[in-house]
Amino acid sequence: MATLKLLAISGSARNGSLNGRLLAAAAQAAASRGAQVETIDLRSLALPLYDGDLEKGAGVPEGAKRLRDALQAADGVLLATPEYNGFPTPLLVNSFDWLSRLQADGAAPAGLAVTAGKPLGLVSASPGLLGGLRSLNFTRQYLSMAIAMMPVPQQFALAKANEAFDEAGALKDPKHQAALEAVVGALVRVAAALKSPS
């Protein structure tokens, strides 16, 4: 079978982001299962705040097309979401809002065509006691209902994330690692099953 391809996305653009560190640990776990993991930096897409007038005048920005192409090439998605006042970051939501505006154009599919049924593994990290759980649940609802992705049932919210990693970026607590591995394992299994011919 061809190599499984996963796309890793962090909703945080901050240098040294805890979610970026958790995503890196998840990507390593996926790679250990034989998956090829590519990472896309949402900040590098340079997407303006969604505005219908802007879309009407200038069209959908190239950054949204880059996100579409990366998602189209992936068999599944690993996504880490921070929590800002109980919700995912504007960066994350705005990126997918722009993606949803892409219509089919020649050989290029519509934005939602590449996300429909796409397997998704969700994790979050926060210095707080809930580990970003509120944002995690909102992100699950948003990406499944509005963007038509297919989250696996397993998810992981890492509480006190500022104390959770060693100097090498690995999770100190074996229970945390096991919870992360459960999400990654479920994503790899589902994505591989959907990729395989029936």
Short mmCIF file of C-alpha atoms in Angstrom, two decimals, residues 5 16 33 38 41-42 59 76 79 87 93 101 108 140-141 156 163 167 174 178-179 183 196 198:
data_model
loop_
_atom_site.label_atom_id
_atom_site.label_comp_id
_atom_site.label_asym_id
_atom_site.label_seq_id
_atom_site.Cartn_x
_atom_site.Cartn_y
_atom_site.Cartn_z
CA LYS A 5 0.13 11.04 4.09
CA GLY A 16 7.48 28.23 21.14
CA ARG A 33 3.59 4.21 12.44
CA GLU A 38 3.79 17.38 6.23
CA ASP A 41 1.98 27.03 8.81
CA LEU A 42 -1.34 28.87 8.75
CA GLY A 59 -11.43 36.82 -5.13
CA GLY A 76 -5.81 12.65 7.06
CA LEU A 79 -4.70 19.39 14.20
CA PHE A 87 -12.62 29.13 21.64
CA VAL A 93 -11.22 29.57 12.00
CA ARG A 101 -15.24 29.92 -0.15
CA ALA A 108 -9.03 22.39 -9.01
CA ARG A 140 -14.59 19.36 16.59
CA GLN A 141 -18.09 20.73 16.03
CA PHE A 156 -6.49 14.67 23.86
CA GLU A 163 5.17 21.65 32.56
CA GLU A 167 14.02 19.49 26.98
CA PRO A 174 3.66 8.12 30.01
CA ALA A 178 -0.48 7.03 25.71
CA ALA A 179 -3.41 9.43 25.29
CA VAL A 183 -5.52 9.78 18.94
CA SER A 196 -7.20 1.18 0.87
CA SER A 198 -12.33 -2.08 -0.93
#
